[in-house]
Tab-separated table of C-alpha atoms and ligand atoms in Angstrom:
chain	number	residue	atom	x	y	z
A	1188	MET	CA	-21.444	-31.223	27.783
A	1189	ALA	CA	-21.377	-28.739	24.906
A	1190	HIS	CA	-18.980	-25.905	25.620
A	1191	HIS	CA	-18.939	-22.405	24.233
A	1192	PHE	CA	-15.795	-21.928	22.189
A	1193	ALA	CA	-15.081	-18.234	21.671
A	1194	ILE	CA	-13.123	-16.749	18.785
A	1195	PHE	CA	-9.525	-16.197	19.853
A	1196	GLU	CA	-8.668	-12.507	20.226
A	1197	PRO	CA	-4.945	-11.814	20.578
A	1198	GLU	CA	-5.288	-8.680	22.760
A	1199	ARG	CA	-7.448	-10.565	25.230
A	1200	ASP	CA	-6.143	-14.121	24.921
A	1201	LEU	CA	-2.479	-14.165	23.861
A	1202	ALA	CA	-0.921	-13.875	27.331
A	1203	ASP	CA	-3.128	-16.713	28.600
A	1204	LEU	CA	-2.384	-18.773	25.498
A	1205	VAL	CA	1.339	-18.478	26.265
A	1206	THR	CA	0.617	-19.936	29.727
A	1207	LEU	CA	-1.450	-22.737	28.172
A	1208	TRP	CA	1.303	-23.392	25.601
A	1209	GLN	CA	3.932	-23.641	28.356
A	1210	SER	CA	1.891	-26.078	30.425
A	1211	THR	CA	0.962	-28.359	27.505
A	1212	VAL	CA	3.784	-28.486	24.935
A	1213	GLY	CA	6.258	-25.815	26.050
A	1214	SER	CA	8.848	-28.122	27.588
A	1215	GLN	CA	9.287	-29.973	24.277
A	1216	TRP	CA	8.407	-27.093	21.957
A	1217	PRO	CA	9.332	-23.802	23.657
A	1218	LEU	CA	8.037	-20.661	21.939
A	1219	SER	CA	7.973	-16.979	22.854
A	1220	ALA	CA	4.713	-15.001	22.795
A	1221	GLU	CA	6.036	-13.124	19.741
A	1222	ARG	CA	6.649	-16.289	17.754
A	1223	ILE	CA	3.315	-17.821	18.775
A	1224	GLN	CA	1.602	-14.675	17.536
A	1225	LEU	CA	3.599	-14.647	14.272
A	1226	VAL	CA	2.434	-18.155	13.475
A	1227	LEU	CA	-1.151	-17.425	14.518
A	1228	ASN	CA	-1.232	-14.609	11.947
A	1229	GLY	CA	-1.336	-17.222	9.170
A	1230	PRO	CA	-3.694	-17.094	6.191
A	1231	GLU	CA	-7.439	-16.869	6.889
A	1232	ALA	CA	-6.745	-17.524	10.556
A	1233	HIS	CA	-9.718	-18.568	12.675
A	1234	HIS	CA	-8.837	-19.770	16.159
A	1235	PHE	CA	-10.984	-21.033	19.031
A	1236	ALA	CA	-10.538	-20.459	22.762
A	1237	LEU	CA	-12.322	-22.015	25.727
A	1238	ARG	CA	-12.348	-20.385	29.141
A	1239	GLU	CA	-13.538	-21.888	32.417
A	1240	GLU	CA	-13.999	-19.513	35.326
A	1241	GLY	CA	-11.930	-16.982	33.404
A	1242	ARG	CA	-9.008	-19.309	32.794
A	1243	LEU	CA	-8.044	-20.279	29.221
A	1244	ILE	CA	-8.159	-24.095	29.249
A	1245	ALA	CA	-8.308	-25.050	25.568
A	1246	PHE	CA	-7.300	-23.642	22.204
A	1247	ALA	CA	-7.418	-24.631	18.532
A	1248	ALA	CA	-5.880	-22.857	15.529
A	1249	THR	CA	-7.066	-23.076	11.925
A	1250	PHE	CA	-5.866	-21.587	8.632
A	1251	GLN	CA	-6.799	-21.916	4.986
A	1252	SER	CA	-4.249	-21.663	2.207
A	1253	PRO	CA	-3.641	-22.497	-1.460
A	1254	ARG	CA	-2.139	-25.879	-2.332
A	1255	GLY	CA	-1.251	-25.884	-6.001
A	1256	HIS	CA	-4.432	-24.772	-7.735
A	1257	ASP	CA	-6.607	-25.927	-4.787
A	1258	LYS	CA	-7.367	-24.496	-1.390
A	1259	VAL	CA	-6.864	-26.527	1.777
A	1260	GLY	CA	-7.684	-26.121	5.468
A	1261	HIS	CA	-5.314	-26.628	8.380
A	1262	LEU	CA	-5.852	-27.739	11.932
A	1263	ALA	CA	-2.645	-26.009	13.027
A	1264	ALA	CA	-2.780	-26.618	16.802
A	1265	LEU	CA	-5.015	-28.151	19.466
A	1266	LEU	CA	-4.210	-27.679	23.154
A	1267	VAL	CA	-6.067	-28.686	26.331
A	1268	ALA	CA	-4.701	-27.796	29.783
A	1269	PRO	CA	-3.172	-30.898	31.462
A	1270	ASP	CA	-5.652	-30.877	34.357
A	1271	LYS	CA	-8.595	-30.650	31.913
A	1272	GLN	CA	-7.565	-33.516	29.627
A	1273	ARG	CA	-9.518	-36.799	29.394
A	1274	ARG	CA	-12.891	-35.047	29.810
A	1275	GLY	CA	-13.906	-34.849	26.159
A	1276	ILE	CA	-12.924	-31.203	25.745
A	1277	GLY	CA	-10.190	-31.878	23.165
A	1278	SER	CA	-12.484	-34.134	21.196
A	1279	GLU	CA	-15.254	-31.535	21.171
A	1280	LEU	CA	-12.864	-28.733	20.226
A	1281	HIS	CA	-11.336	-30.881	17.479
A	1282	ASP	CA	-14.799	-31.408	16.011
A	1283	VAL	CA	-15.720	-27.723	16.261
A	1284	ALA	CA	-12.528	-26.701	14.423
A	1285	PHE	CA	-12.799	-29.527	11.878
A	1286	ASN	CA	-16.469	-28.783	11.167
A	1287	TYR	CA	-15.672	-25.110	10.813
A	1288	LEU	CA	-13.087	-25.930	8.127
A	1289	GLN	CA	-15.339	-28.462	6.450
A	1290	GLN	CA	-17.977	-25.787	6.006
A	1291	GLN	CA	-15.629	-23.311	4.321
A	1292	PRO	CA	-16.365	-22.978	0.610
A	1293	GLY	CA	-13.879	-24.410	-1.872
A	1294	LEU	CA	-11.694	-26.460	0.479
A	1295	ARG	CA	-10.357	-29.669	-1.081
A	1296	ALA	CA	-8.657	-31.180	1.970
A	1297	ILE	CA	-7.863	-30.640	5.629
A	1298	GLN	CA	-4.348	-31.088	6.967
A	1299	LEU	CA	-3.405	-32.045	10.495
A	1300	GLY	CA	-0.830	-29.294	10.962
A	1301	SER	CA	-0.140	-26.478	8.527
A	1302	ILE	CA	2.152	-25.476	5.672
A	1303	TYR	CA	3.295	-21.878	6.234
A	1304	PRO	CA	3.362	-20.563	8.810
A	1305	ARG	CA	3.385	-23.689	10.935
A	1306	PHE	CA	3.984	-24.989	14.397
A	1307	TRP	CA	4.066	-28.542	13.043
A	1308	CYS	CA	3.586	-30.256	9.681
A	1309	GLY	CA	1.734	-33.179	11.298
A	1310	ALA	CA	1.467	-34.807	14.718
A	1311	PRO	CA	4.855	-34.443	16.465
A	1312	THR	CA	5.997	-37.888	17.561
A	1313	ASN	CA	7.521	-36.564	20.794
A	1314	LEU	CA	4.047	-35.715	22.116
A	1315	PRO	CA	1.686	-38.565	23.098
A	1316	VAL	CA	-1.015	-37.434	20.669
A	1317	ALA	CA	-1.181	-40.154	18.001
A	1318	PRO	CA	-3.899	-42.258	19.739
A	1319	PHE	CA	-6.096	-39.184	20.116
A	1320	PHE	CA	-5.818	-38.135	16.458
A	1321	ALA	CA	-6.212	-41.723	15.248
A	1322	ARG	CA	-9.488	-41.900	17.188
A	1323	LYS	CA	-10.552	-38.669	15.545
A	1324	GLY	CA	-10.173	-40.318	12.138
A	1325	TRP	CA	-6.688	-39.225	11.040
A	1326	HIS	CA	-4.428	-41.816	9.379
A	1327	LEU	CA	-0.944	-41.531	10.812
A	1328	ASP	CA	0.994	-44.000	8.679
A	1329	GLU	CA	3.957	-41.951	7.474
A	1330	ILE	CA	6.905	-40.276	9.137
A	1331	VAL	CA	8.589	-37.070	8.028
A	1332	TYR	CA	11.776	-35.634	9.448
A	1333	ASP	CA	13.502	-32.456	10.475
A	1334	MET	CA	17.288	-32.459	10.187
A	1335	VAL	CA	19.879	-30.138	11.702
A	1336	ARG	CA	23.580	-29.526	11.136
A	1337	ASP	CA	25.982	-27.421	13.168
A	1338	LEU	CA	27.678	-25.412	10.415
A	1339	ARG	CA	30.787	-24.466	12.387
A	1340	ASP	CA	32.824	-27.263	10.805
A	1341	PHE	CA	31.093	-27.129	7.425
A	1342	SER	CA	32.881	-26.527	4.152
A	1343	ILE	CA	31.772	-27.369	0.620
A	1344	PRO	CA	33.310	-30.748	-0.283
A	1345	THR	CA	35.940	-30.372	-3.046
A	1346	ARG	CA	34.270	-33.102	-5.095
A	1347	ILE	CA	31.114	-30.967	-5.281
A	1348	VAL	CA	33.020	-27.827	-6.357
A	1349	GLU	CA	34.842	-29.823	-9.054
A	1350	ARG	CA	31.709	-31.548	-10.286
A	1351	MET	CA	29.853	-28.236	-10.639
A	1352	GLN	CA	32.818	-26.843	-12.611
A	1353	ARG	CA	32.680	-29.844	-14.930
A	1354	GLU	CA	28.906	-29.525	-15.284
A	1355	GLY	CA	29.170	-25.777	-15.938
A	1356	ILE	CA	26.788	-24.895	-13.095
A	1357	ARG	CA	27.070	-21.653	-11.088
A	1358	PHE	CA	25.159	-20.533	-8.008
A	1359	GLU	CA	23.877	-17.006	-7.380
A	1360	VAL	CA	21.464	-15.468	-4.906
A	1361	ALA	CA	18.442	-13.892	-6.590
A	1362	THR	CA	18.324	-10.219	-7.501
A	1363	PRO	CA	15.548	-8.006	-8.876
A	1364	GLU	CA	17.077	-8.810	-12.307
A	1365	THR	CA	16.891	-12.603	-11.957
A	1366	ILE	CA	13.711	-12.976	-9.888
A	1367	ASP	CA	11.429	-13.293	-12.915
A	1368	ALA	CA	13.502	-16.151	-14.309
A	1369	LEU	CA	13.215	-17.866	-10.925
A	1370	ARG	CA	9.450	-17.279	-10.858
A	1371	ALA	CA	9.124	-18.839	-14.315
A	1372	PHE	CA	11.197	-21.825	-13.146
A	1373	GLU	CA	9.014	-22.402	-10.076
A	1374	GLU	CA	5.828	-21.966	-12.079
A	1375	ARG	CA	6.985	-24.629	-14.514
A	1376	GLU	CA	8.691	-27.092	-12.173
A	1377	PHE	CA	7.415	-26.560	-8.610
A	1378	TYR	CA	4.140	-24.686	-8.771
A	1379	ASN	CA	3.531	-25.222	-5.026
A	1380	TRP	CA	6.662	-23.195	-4.213
A	1381	LEU	CA	5.877	-20.183	-6.421
A	1382	ARG	CA	3.907	-18.530	-3.634
A	1383	ALA	CA	6.900	-18.773	-1.277
A	1384	VAL	CA	9.187	-17.147	-3.858
A	1385	ASN	CA	6.695	-14.329	-4.439
A	1386	TYR	CA	6.310	-13.806	-0.704
A	1387	MET	CA	10.064	-13.640	-0.157
A	1388	ALA	CA	10.521	-11.145	-2.970
A	1389	SER	CA	7.667	-9.061	-1.503
A	1390	VAL	CA	9.454	-8.802	1.870
A	1391	GLY	CA	12.786	-8.039	0.172
A	1392	ASP	CA	14.542	-11.323	1.025
A	1393	TYR	CA	16.162	-11.866	-2.390
A	1394	GLN	CA	19.355	-12.894	-0.609
A	1395	ASP	CA	17.514	-15.989	0.685
A	1396	LEU	CA	16.746	-17.398	-2.767
A	1397	LEU	CA	19.678	-19.374	-4.162
A	1398	ILE	CA	19.567	-20.152	-7.882
A	1399	ALA	CA	21.546	-22.753	-9.871
A	1400	PHE	CA	22.236	-21.556	-13.432
A	1401	ASP	CA	23.393	-23.529	-16.442
A	1402	GLY	CA	24.356	-20.620	-18.700
A	1403	GLU	CA	21.318	-18.348	-18.562
A	1404	ARG	CA	18.927	-21.192	-17.709
A	1405	VAL	CA	17.618	-21.627	-14.164
A	1406	VAL	CA	18.006	-25.347	-13.400
A	1407	GLY	CA	17.442	-25.424	-9.631
A	1408	SER	CA	16.802	-23.358	-6.546
A	1409	LEU	CA	16.305	-23.388	-2.820
A	1410	VAL	CA	15.152	-21.088	-0.037
A	1411	THR	CA	17.213	-20.103	3.025
A	1412	SER	CA	16.626	-18.088	6.184
A	1413	SER	CA	18.985	-16.586	8.720
A	1414	PRO	CA	18.761	-14.011	11.514
A	1415	ARG	CA	19.183	-11.413	8.724
A	1416	SER	CA	15.929	-12.461	7.053
A	1417	ASN	CA	12.805	-10.364	7.345
A	1418	PRO	CA	11.588	-10.822	10.971
A	1419	GLU	CA	8.049	-11.564	9.759
A	1420	ARG	CA	9.254	-14.880	8.361
A	1421	THR	CA	8.715	-18.056	10.347
A	1422	ASP	CA	10.958	-20.532	8.500
A	1423	VAL	CA	12.568	-21.458	11.840
A	1424	ILE	CA	10.591	-20.866	15.028
A	1425	TRP	CA	12.477	-23.223	17.358
A	1426	GLN	CA	15.270	-20.814	18.295
A	1427	GLY	CA	14.527	-21.796	21.907
A	1428	LEU	CA	16.030	-25.190	21.001
A	1429	LEU	CA	18.381	-24.350	18.125
A	1430	GLY	CA	19.716	-20.962	19.234
A	1431	GLU	CA	18.910	-17.410	18.132
A	1432	ASP	CA	21.585	-17.806	15.445
A	1433	ALA	CA	19.691	-20.697	13.815
A	1434	GLY	CA	18.978	-20.630	10.092
A	1435	SER	CA	17.244	-22.905	7.638
A	1436	LEU	CA	17.081	-24.161	4.106
A	1437	GLY	CA	14.294	-25.829	2.194
A	1438	SER	CA	12.265	-26.096	-1.005
A	1439	VAL	CA	15.273	-27.713	-2.691
A	1440	GLY	CA	14.290	-28.336	-6.286
A	1441	VAL	CA	16.071	-29.304	-9.498
A	1442	ALA	CA	14.369	-29.263	-12.917
A	1443	VAL	CA	13.172	-32.760	-13.811
A	1444	SER	CA	15.360	-32.764	-16.941
A	1445	GLU	CA	18.509	-31.834	-14.955
A	1446	ARG	CA	18.351	-34.343	-12.103
A	1447	GLY	CA	21.273	-36.652	-11.427
A	1448	ARG	CA	23.919	-34.031	-12.336
A	1449	GLY	CA	24.760	-33.348	-8.679
A	1450	ILE	CA	22.953	-29.983	-8.733
A	1451	GLY	CA	20.595	-30.779	-5.833
A	1452	ILE	CA	23.268	-31.706	-3.339
A	1453	ALA	CA	25.457	-28.823	-4.553
A	1454	LEU	CA	22.620	-26.350	-3.911
A	1455	VAL	CA	22.411	-27.610	-0.328
A	1456	ALA	CA	26.199	-27.364	0.050
A	1457	TYR	CA	26.485	-23.811	-1.342
A	1458	ALA	CA	23.494	-22.667	0.745
A	1459	SER	CA	25.045	-24.183	3.887
A	1460	GLU	CA	28.274	-22.270	3.188
A	1461	ILE	CA	26.385	-19.003	2.611
A	1462	LEU	CA	24.447	-19.464	5.870
A	1463	LYS	CA	27.647	-20.226	7.757
A	1464	GLN	CA	29.106	-16.955	6.436
A	1465	ARG	CA	25.967	-15.153	7.641
A	1466	GLY	CA	26.686	-16.360	11.171
A	1467	VAL	CA	24.259	-19.286	11.308
A	1468	ARG	CA	25.284	-22.059	13.682
A	1469	ASN	CA	22.474	-24.624	13.514
A	1470	CYS	CA	20.970	-25.043	10.069
A	1471	TYR	CA	17.488	-26.565	10.143
A	1472	ILE	CA	15.778	-28.405	7.280
A	1473	ASP	CA	12.224	-29.438	8.027
A	1474	TRP	CA	9.434	-31.604	6.688
A	1475	LEU	CA	11.514	-33.933	4.556
A	1476	VAL	CA	11.717	-37.597	3.696
A	1477	LEU	CA	15.078	-37.732	1.843
A	1478	THR	CA	17.231	-38.142	4.948
A	1479	ASP	CA	20.003	-39.960	3.018
A	1480	PHE	CA	20.272	-37.076	0.560
A	1481	TYR	CA	20.861	-34.399	3.241
A	1482	GLY	CA	22.833	-36.886	5.337
A	1483	LYS	CA	25.545	-36.794	2.643
A	1484	LEU	CA	26.459	-33.312	3.909
A	1485	GLY	CA	26.375	-34.214	7.593
A	1486	TYR	CA	22.783	-33.248	8.394
A	1487	GLU	CA	21.361	-35.392	11.196
A	1488	ASN	CA	17.805	-36.354	12.114
A	1489	TRP	CA	16.303	-34.022	14.676
A	1490	ARG	CA	12.534	-34.366	15.168
A	1491	THR	CA	9.813	-36.386	13.481
A	1492	TYR	CA	6.137	-35.956	12.673
A	1493	GLN	CA	3.250	-38.016	11.379
A	1494	PRO	CA	1.596	-36.033	8.593
A	1495	SER	CA	-2.061	-36.598	7.786
A	1496	TRP	CA	-4.490	-35.160	5.238
A	1497	ARG	CA	-8.199	-35.736	4.786
A	1498	GLU	CA	-9.524	-35.099	1.315
A	1499	LEU	CA	-13.013	-33.592	1.355
B	690	COA	C1	15.742	-34.147	-4.476
B	690	COA	C2	16.365	-33.376	-5.659
B	690	COA	C3	16.546	-31.918	-5.249
B	690	COA	C4	17.728	-34.019	-5.998
B	690	COA	O1	18.338	-33.257	-7.019
B	690	COA	P1	19.422	-33.889	-8.004
B	690	COA	O2	20.140	-32.751	-8.609
B	690	COA	O3	18.798	-34.884	-8.892
B	690	COA	O4	20.346	-34.691	-6.966
B	690	COA	P2	21.925	-34.886	-7.084
B	690	COA	O5	22.255	-35.243	-8.499
B	690	COA	O6	22.606	-33.703	-6.503
B	690	COA	O7	22.143	-36.129	-6.125
B	690	COA	C5	23.155	-36.148	-5.171
B	690	COA	C6	23.129	-37.467	-4.435
B	690	COA	O8	21.846	-37.649	-3.808
B	690	COA	C7	21.221	-38.848	-4.263
B	690	COA	N1	19.786	-38.608	-4.489
B	690	COA	C8	19.248	-37.790	-5.401
B	690	COA	N2	17.901	-37.836	-5.354
B	690	COA	C9	17.602	-38.723	-4.404
B	690	COA	C10	16.384	-39.213	-3.909
B	690	COA	N3	15.200	-38.817	-4.410
B	690	COA	N4	16.427	-40.121	-2.913
B	690	COA	C11	17.619	-40.543	-2.414
B	690	COA	N5	18.809	-40.111	-2.849
B	690	COA	C12	18.805	-39.209	-3.834
B	690	COA	C13	21.895	-39.140	-5.593
B	690	COA	O9	21.846	-40.510	-5.896
B	690	COA	C14	23.308	-38.664	-5.357
B	690	COA	O10	24.026	-39.644	-4.620
B	690	COA	P3	25.606	-39.901	-4.824
B	690	COA	O11	26.281	-38.657	-4.334
B	690	COA	O12	25.873	-41.090	-3.962
B	690	COA	O13	25.776	-40.126	-6.285
B	690	COA	C15	15.482	-33.476	-6.928
B	690	COA	O14	15.183	-34.841	-7.180
B	690	COA	C16	14.186	-32.730	-6.856
B	690	COA	O15	14.114	-31.553	-7.214
B	690	COA	N6	13.098	-33.424	-6.370
B	690	COA	C17	11.807	-32.806	-6.189
B	690	COA	C18	11.803	-31.821	-5.022
B	690	COA	C19	12.169	-32.487	-3.686
B	690	COA	O16	11.697	-33.547	-3.340
B	690	COA	N7	13.026	-31.798	-2.902
B	690	COA	C20	13.490	-32.280	-1.636
B	690	COA	C21	12.559	-31.961	-0.549
B	690	COA	S1	12.564	-30.255	-0.095
């Protein structure tokens, strides 16, 4: 049966979506109404809602965003009420959302999940969804990880401090004076992360951009968040699991020519120390594959996802 999927309207639908969220994924992935709404405000948002006898029984979220010089679409969430599953509704809603994205001009690919903001960066492996998405044509062959570390017993290892002294590397949070040098670095080395740096500067979160300098040269950087960050940011949304004092770090990058000098791991160590001093207990690093790298500083695997992209 073809259903009528309405456009999601927050004023009308958000409270019911929170109920649907709780009954479908909320026990594994608890989220407040405020955080659900923050994520749903993502770029070029277009979400679908299905009601039956007034009750919201299914929901899908889509965004579109730049990826490098391209534009990509995102199937950011798909939920069907437990008592309405196995009736073809999820499949139909998936196709409606996917077809909607496919018809948008200029899209190069569609991602299962989203980049920023995101609920998930792929199919979460702690939900029994892989068979469904595989049937819908998504290849789920890889695994990516989130890691977490309780910072209460963290301190920067002496060997890292000494190595950075030998290498002549210093670490500073960005300021209005250094932000342009950081922008130039990202544009040259990590074009995909330039947008994040610009966004953070636009909301005033300079203190969350940590820069590694060799003399006056920017040689590496990363992004942090803490409860002091601008409340619009969604770098960590799982405070229901990690605590309201959770923080995060990510987008760890070292210039290609400077790799192997210990700068990458030192960036993570200095950022962890800064976050600890800002009162962060659990530090979250998401969507990564280099678990051994972060494991060197005591970060441990937390949750896992199967990412999937379909080029158009
Ligand atoms: C990952 C990255 C930040 C590492 O920076 P780096 O300055 O070269 O790394 P370091 O010199 O600090 O390496 C520290 C340790 O991690 C190990 N390591 C470095 N890169 C690694 C990698 N890609 N895979 C596994 N281990 C790695 C090093 O061997 C070293 O180990 P040791 O302490 O036993 O000698 C850098 O390669 C980079 O910018 N990559 C592209 C961006 C990226 O993938 N970022 C991570 C995801 S957000």
